[in-house]
């Protein structure tokens, strides 16, 4: 196993080179094109590739997006409900999806291929995104992406989090674009008041719309599990989804030379440990430049989690910063997956020879490079 390091390079390859035998190897090795920020009046399509949205929450979240100045349309099947098995009467006490796999994929593809749409925003997570991947026409999605680039508008935005991690990996790899990991309309966004100050809303606005002079996005951590500095493209997402797509044609490329963002919800520490071991044994973490850990809502004793992360990730010899305000917690900042990033995980006070007694403890941060040229 490669121990990694800042700007880590997997043995015998470049930081962006995939593991041998990885599907789509040549395509994965190319640099991601950064998505174009939105302008007021741009059309945004809200679709539901996973679970069904509650109508009132979806409308509340769409109203927030409209208050940002966006023209919001909702996918045809966003409020549909089907159970996991064959077609039949819907049982409310069984798990439900927002329509059949084919219908959810059709909404997503129609939105991405519509030249009037500048961003595709996922209504909520839950479960079901992995099931739509085989139903998408990737040639059509790729053609729509290239047409968007040719028009001078830059790549469209795919936005969502949690279960949408499966789509982030596939879109980022197959379309060579950056994607947006953050709060969704039928989730946290539905509870936001555009007239009230809110860090999550400010971060979402900055990530999607930017401005004439977009500043780097800085997410402060709360504690260092292993000190150091690293640079590299940002990868990762929700841990359980990263393990779910591992070994499939839709998995993101291995993390060599990249900063890995991880978060999850309602997973016991032993399950998190098991998923980390799986990714380690698969070699997906080999050569990673560093780790940025977000929220772990309802995931057990935080001290036990820190011990798990220190034991599994610490031996890789790269910086590990915990406590970033991103994921399923109350503070959900937005991250541009695939964008250049820098990670600073400071040594605890008294252990840094250069700053043994800082006046204000340095909690470290994950910094995402501002998009070139500002907003579109």
Coordinates of C-alpha atoms in Angstrom, one line a residue:
X1 CA 0.0 0.0 0.0
X2 CA 1.4 3.4 -0.9
X3 CA 1.5 5.8 2.0
X4 CA 0.8 8.9 -0.1
X5 CA 1.6 12.5 0.8
X6 CA 1.1 16.0 -0.4
X7 CA 0.8 15.9 -4.2
X8 CA 1.1 12.2 -3.8
X9 CA 1.7 10.1 -6.9
X10 CA 0.8 6.5 -7.2
X11 CA 3.7 4.2 -8.0
X12 CA 4.5 4.3 -11.7
X13 CA 1.9 7.0 -12.6
X14 CA 0.7 10.5 -12.4
X15 CA -1.6 11.9 -9.7
X16 CA -4.5 11.6 -12.0
X17 CA -3.7 8.1 -13.4
X18 CA -6.2 5.4 -12.6
X19 CA -5.4 2.0 -11.3
X20 CA -4.6 -0.7 -13.9
X21 CA -7.7 -2.2 -15.3
X22 CA -10.0 0.6 -14.1
X23 CA -12.8 1.1 -16.7
X24 CA -12.4 4.3 -18.7
X25 CA -8.8 4.7 -17.7
X26 CA -7.7 7.1 -20.4
X27 CA -10.7 9.3 -19.9
X28 CA -10.3 9.4 -16.1
X29 CA -6.7 10.7 -16.4
X30 CA -7.8 13.9 -18.1
X31 CA -8.3 17.1 -16.1
X32 CA -11.8 18.0 -15.1
X33 CA -13.4 21.1 -16.7
X34 CA -14.8 23.4 -14.0
X35 CA -18.5 24.1 -14.1
X36 CA -19.7 27.6 -15.0
X37 CA -21.3 29.6 -12.3
X38 CA -24.9 30.7 -12.8
X39 CA -26.4 34.1 -13.5
X40 CA -29.7 35.5 -12.2
X41 CA -32.4 34.3 -14.5
X42 CA -30.7 31.0 -15.5
X43 CA -32.9 28.0 -15.6
X44 CA -32.3 25.3 -13.0
X45 CA -34.0 21.9 -13.2
X46 CA -34.8 20.1 -10.0
X47 CA -35.0 16.3 -10.4
X48 CA -35.3 13.4 -8.0
X49 CA -32.9 10.5 -8.9
X50 CA -33.3 8.9 -5.5
X51 CA -36.1 9.1 -2.9
X52 CA -39.4 11.0 -3.4
X53 CA -39.6 14.5 -2.2
X54 CA -42.4 15.8 0.2
X55 CA -44.4 18.3 -1.9
X56 CA -44.3 21.0 0.7
X57 CA -40.6 20.7 1.4
X58 CA -39.8 20.6 -2.3
X59 CA -41.8 23.8 -3.0
X60 CA -40.2 25.5 0.0
X61 CA -36.7 24.6 -1.3
X62 CA -37.5 25.7 -4.8
X63 CA -38.8 29.0 -3.5
X64 CA -35.4 29.6 -1.9
X65 CA -33.7 28.9 -5.3
X66 CA -36.1 31.4 -6.9
X67 CA -35.2 34.0 -4.3
X68 CA -31.6 33.6 -5.4
X69 CA -32.9 34.8 -8.8
X70 CA -33.0 31.4 -10.6
X71 CA -35.7 30.1 -12.9
X72 CA -36.7 26.8 -11.3
X73 CA -38.5 24.0 -13.1
X74 CA -39.3 20.6 -11.5
X75 CA -38.8 17.2 -13.1
X76 CA -41.9 15.3 -14.3
X77 CA -41.4 12.4 -11.8
X78 CA -40.0 14.3 -8.7
X79 CA -43.2 13.6 -6.7
X80 CA -43.8 10.0 -7.9
X81 CA -43.7 7.1 -5.5
X82 CA -42.9 3.5 -6.2
X83 CA -41.6 0.7 -4.0
X84 CA -38.3 -1.1 -4.5
X85 CA -39.7 -4.2 -6.2
X86 CA -41.8 -4.8 -9.3
X87 CA -44.6 -2.4 -10.2
X88 CA -47.7 -2.7 -8.1
X89 CA -49.7 -0.9 -5.3
X90 CA -47.4 1.4 -3.3
X91 CA -47.1 0.5 0.3
X92 CA -46.3 3.5 2.6
X93 CA -44.5 1.3 5.1
X94 CA -42.0 0.1 2.5
X95 CA -39.1 2.1 1.1
X96 CA -40.1 4.3 -1.8
X97 CA -38.4 5.8 -4.7
X98 CA -39.3 8.8 -6.8
X99 CA -40.6 6.8 -9.8
X100 CA -39.2 3.8 -11.6
X101 CA -35.5 3.7 -12.4
X102 CA -36.2 4.5 -16.0
X103 CA -38.4 7.5 -15.1
X104 CA -35.9 8.9 -12.7
X105 CA -33.1 8.5 -15.2
X106 CA -35.3 10.1 -17.9
X107 CA -35.9 13.2 -15.8
X108 CA -32.2 13.5 -15.1
X109 CA -31.2 13.0 -18.7
X110 CA -33.8 15.3 -20.1
X111 CA -32.7 18.1 -17.8
X112 CA -29.0 17.6 -18.6
X113 CA -29.6 17.5 -22.3
X114 CA -31.9 20.5 -22.4
X115 CA -29.9 23.5 -23.7
X116 CA -32.1 25.9 -21.8
X117 CA -31.1 24.4 -18.4
X118 CA -27.9 25.6 -16.8
X119 CA -27.9 23.4 -13.7
X120 CA -29.5 20.2 -12.6
X121 CA -30.2 20.2 -8.8
X122 CA -31.2 17.0 -7.1
X123 CA -34.2 17.3 -4.8
X124 CA -33.0 15.0 -2.1
X125 CA -31.0 11.9 -1.4
X126 CA -32.1 8.8 0.3
X127 CA -31.6 5.8 -1.9
X128 CA -31.8 5.0 -5.6
X129 CA -29.1 6.9 -7.5
X130 CA -27.0 3.9 -8.2
X131 CA -30.0 2.2 -9.8
X132 CA -30.4 5.0 -12.5
X133 CA -26.8 4.8 -13.7
X134 CA -27.4 1.9 -16.1
X135 CA -30.4 3.7 -17.5
X136 CA -28.6 6.8 -18.6
X137 CA -27.4 7.3 -22.2
X138 CA -23.9 8.5 -21.5
X139 CA -23.2 9.3 -25.1
X140 CA -26.1 11.7 -25.1
X141 CA -25.0 13.2 -21.8
X142 CA -21.5 13.6 -23.1
X143 CA -22.8 15.3 -26.3
X144 CA -24.9 17.7 -24.3
X145 CA -21.8 18.6 -22.2
X146 CA -19.7 19.2 -25.2
X147 CA -22.5 21.3 -26.8
X148 CA -22.6 23.4 -23.6
X149 CA -18.9 24.0 -23.8
X150 CA -19.0 24.8 -27.5
X151 CA -21.7 27.5 -26.9
X152 CA -19.3 29.3 -24.6
X153 CA -21.3 28.6 -21.4
X154 CA -19.0 26.1 -19.9
X155 CA -20.2 22.8 -18.3
X156 CA -23.5 22.7 -16.5
X157 CA -23.8 22.1 -12.8
X158 CA -24.8 18.8 -11.2
X159 CA -25.7 19.6 -7.5
X160 CA -26.7 17.4 -4.7
X161 CA -25.2 15.3 -1.8
X162 CA -25.6 12.1 0.2
X163 CA -27.0 9.4 -2.2
X164 CA -26.1 11.7 -5.1
X165 CA -22.4 10.9 -4.5
X166 CA -23.0 8.0 -6.9
X167 CA -23.8 10.5 -9.6
X168 CA -21.0 12.8 -8.7
X169 CA -18.4 10.1 -9.3
X170 CA -20.0 9.0 -12.6
X171 CA -20.5 12.5 -14.1
X172 CA -17.1 13.7 -13.0
X173 CA -15.4 10.7 -14.5
X174 CA -17.4 10.2 -17.7
X175 CA -18.0 13.8 -18.6
X176 CA -14.7 15.2 -17.2
X177 CA -16.4 18.0 -15.2
X178 CA -16.5 19.3 -11.6
X179 CA -19.7 18.8 -9.7
X180 CA -21.3 20.5 -6.7
X181 CA -21.8 18.6 -3.4
X182 CA -24.1 20.5 -1.0
X183 CA -27.6 20.9 0.5
X184 CA -30.7 20.1 -1.5
X185 CA -34.1 21.8 -2.0
X186 CA -36.2 19.1 -0.2
X187 CA -33.6 18.9 2.5
X188 CA -31.9 21.6 4.5
X189 CA -32.6 24.3 1.8
X190 CA -36.3 23.9 2.5
X191 CA -35.7 25.3 6.1
X192 CA -33.6 28.3 5.0
X193 CA -34.9 31.9 5.1
X194 CA -33.2 33.8 2.2
X195 CA -33.8 37.0 4.2
X196 CA -31.9 35.7 7.3
X197 CA -28.1 35.3 7.6
X198 CA -27.1 31.7 7.1
X199 CA -23.7 30.2 6.4
X200 CA -25.1 27.2 4.4
X201 CA -27.1 29.5 2.2
X202 CA -24.2 31.9 1.7
X203 CA -22.0 29.0 0.7
X204 CA -24.6 27.6 -1.7
X205 CA -25.1 31.0 -3.3
X206 CA -21.3 31.5 -3.7
X207 CA -20.8 28.0 -5.1
X208 CA -23.7 28.2 -7.7
X209 CA -23.7 31.9 -8.6
X210 CA -20.3 33.2 -7.6
X211 CA -19.7 36.8 -8.4
X212 CA -17.5 39.2 -10.4
X213 CA -14.5 38.3 -8.2
X214 CA -15.1 34.9 -6.6
X215 CA -13.0 34.3 -3.5
X216 CA -11.7 30.9 -2.6
X217 CA -14.1 28.8 -0.5
X218 CA -12.6 28.2 2.9
X219 CA -14.1 25.5 5.2
X220 CA -12.6 25.6 8.7
X221 CA -11.9 22.4 10.6
X222 CA -12.2 21.9 14.3
X223 CA -9.4 19.4 15.1
X224 CA -6.4 17.7 13.5
X225 CA -6.0 14.0 13.6
X226 CA -2.7 14.1 11.7
X227 CA -0.9 17.3 10.9
X228 CA 0.4 18.4 7.6
X229 CA -0.4 20.3 4.4
X230 CA -1.5 18.9 1.0
X231 CA -2.7 20.1 -2.4
X232 CA -4.7 18.3 -5.1
X233 CA -8.1 17.9 -6.7
X234 CA -11.0 17.3 -4.3
X235 CA -12.7 13.9 -4.4
X236 CA -15.0 11.8 -2.2
X237 CA -18.4 12.4 -0.8
X238 CA -20.6 10.2 1.4
X239 CA -18.6 7.2 2.6
X240 CA -21.3 4.6 2.2
X241 CA -21.9 5.6 -1.4
X242 CA -18.2 5.5 -2.3
X243 CA -18.0 1.9 -1.1
X244 CA -21.3 1.1 -2.9
X245 CA -19.9 2.0 -6.3
X246 CA -16.4 0.6 -5.6
X247 CA -15.5 -2.0 -8.4
X248 CA -18.3 -0.8 -10.7
X249 CA -17.9 1.1 -14.0
X250 CA -19.2 4.2 -12.2
X251 CA -16.6 4.5 -9.4
X252 CA -14.6 7.7 -9.2
X253 CA -10.9 7.2 -10.0
X254 CA -8.6 6.2 -7.2
X255 CA -7.6 8.9 -4.8
X256 CA -3.9 9.1 -5.7
X257 CA -2.8 12.8 -5.6
X258 CA -6.2 13.9 -4.4
X259 CA -7.7 15.3 -1.2
X260 CA -10.5 13.0 0.0
X261 CA -13.6 14.5 1.6
X262 CA -15.6 12.0 3.6
X263 CA -18.9 12.3 5.6
X264 CA -21.9 10.2 6.4
X265 CA -25.1 9.8 8.5
X266 CA -26.5 7.2 10.9
X267 CA -23.6 4.8 10.5
X268 CA -22.2 3.1 13.6
X269 CA -18.4 3.5 14.2
X270 CA -17.8 -0.2 13.4
X271 CA -19.6 0.2 10.0
X272 CA -17.5 3.3 9.2
X273 CA -14.4 1.3 10.2
X274 CA -15.5 -1.6 7.9
X275 CA -16.0 0.8 5.0
X276 CA -12.6 2.4 5.5
X277 CA -11.0 -1.0 5.6
X278 CA -12.8 -1.9 2.4
X279 CA -11.5 1.2 0.6
X280 CA -8.0 0.6 2.0
X281 CA -7.9 -3.1 0.9
X282 CA -9.2 -2.1 -2.5
X283 CA -6.3 0.3 -2.9
X284 CA -8.6 3.3 -3.4
X285 CA -6.9 5.4 -0.8
X286 CA -3.4 4.6 -2.1
X287 CA -1.4 7.8 -2.7
X288 CA -4.1 10.1 -1.3
X289 CA -2.8 13.5 -0.6
X290 CA -4.9 14.1 2.5
X291 CA -8.3 13.7 4.2
X292 CA -11.0 16.3 5.0
X293 CA -13.6 14.9 7.3
X294 CA -17.1 16.5 7.4
X295 CA -20.0 15.9 9.7
X296 CA -20.9 12.4 11.0
X297 CA -24.5 13.0 12.1
X298 CA -25.9 10.3 14.4
X299 CA -22.8 8.2 13.9
X300 CA -22.1 7.4 17.5
X301 CA -19.5 8.6 20.0
X302 CA -17.3 11.3 18.3
X303 CA -14.3 10.2 20.3
X304 CA -14.7 6.7 19.0
X305 CA -15.0 8.0 15.5
X306 CA -11.8 10.0 15.8
X307 CA -10.1 6.9 17.1
X308 CA -11.3 5.0 14.1
X309 CA -10.1 7.6 11.6
X310 CA -6.8 8.0 13.3
X311 CA -6.2 4.2 13.3
X312 CA -7.3 3.6 9.7
X313 CA -6.1 6.9 8.0
X314 CA -3.2 7.9 10.2
X315 CA -0.8 5.2 8.9
X316 CA -1.2 6.6 5.4
X317 CA 1.1 9.4 6.6
X318 CA -0.9 12.3 5.2
X319 CA -2.8 15.2 6.9
X320 CA -6.2 14.4 8.3
X321 CA -8.4 17.3 9.3
X322 CA -11.8 16.7 11.0
X323 CA -14.9 18.8 11.9
X324 CA -15.5 20.5 8.5
X325 CA -19.0 22.0 8.2
X326 CA -20.1 19.9 5.3
X327 CA -22.3 16.8 5.0
X328 CA -25.5 15.9 6.8
X329 CA -25.1 18.2 9.8
X330 CA -26.9 21.5 10.5
X331 CA -24.1 23.4 8.7
X332 CA -23.9 22.2 5.1
X333 CA -21.3 24.1 3.1
X334 CA -21.0 23.4 -0.7
X335 CA -18.0 21.7 -2.1
X336 CA -16.9 21.7 -5.8
X337 CA -15.7 18.1 -6.3
X338 CA -12.8 17.9 -8.8
X339 CA -11.7 21.5 -8.1
X340 CA -8.1 22.3 -7.0
X341 CA -7.9 22.3 -3.2
X342 CA -5.5 22.8 -0.4
X343 CA -5.6 21.2 3.0
X344 CA -4.0 22.6 6.2
X345 CA -4.1 20.5 9.3
X346 CA -2.0 22.2 12.0
X347 CA -0.2 20.5 14.8
X348 CA -1.8 21.0 18.2
X349 CA -0.5 24.0 20.2
X350 CA 2.7 23.1 21.9
X351 CA 3.7 20.6 19.2
X352 CA 4.5 23.0 16.4
X353 CA 8.0 24.4 16.9
X354 CA 7.3 27.5 14.8
X355 CA 4.2 28.4 16.8
X356 CA 4.4 26.7 20.2
X357 CA 1.9 29.1 21.9
X358 CA -0.3 30.8 19.3
X359 CA -2.6 33.5 20.6
X360 CA -5.5 32.0 18.7
X361 CA -5.4 28.2 18.1
X362 CA -5.2 27.4 14.4
X363 CA -8.0 25.0 13.6
X364 CA -6.9 24.4 10.0
X365 CA -9.0 24.5 6.8
X366 CA -9.9 23.1 3.5
X367 CA -9.6 25.7 0.8
X368 CA -11.1 25.3 -2.7
X369 CA -9.5 27.4 -5.4
X370 CA -11.7 30.1 -6.9
X371 CA -12.9 29.4 -10.5
X372 CA -10.7 31.0 -13.2
X373 CA -12.1 34.2 -14.5
X374 CA -14.9 34.6 -11.9
X375 CA -18.5 34.0 -12.8
X376 CA -19.7 33.2 -16.3

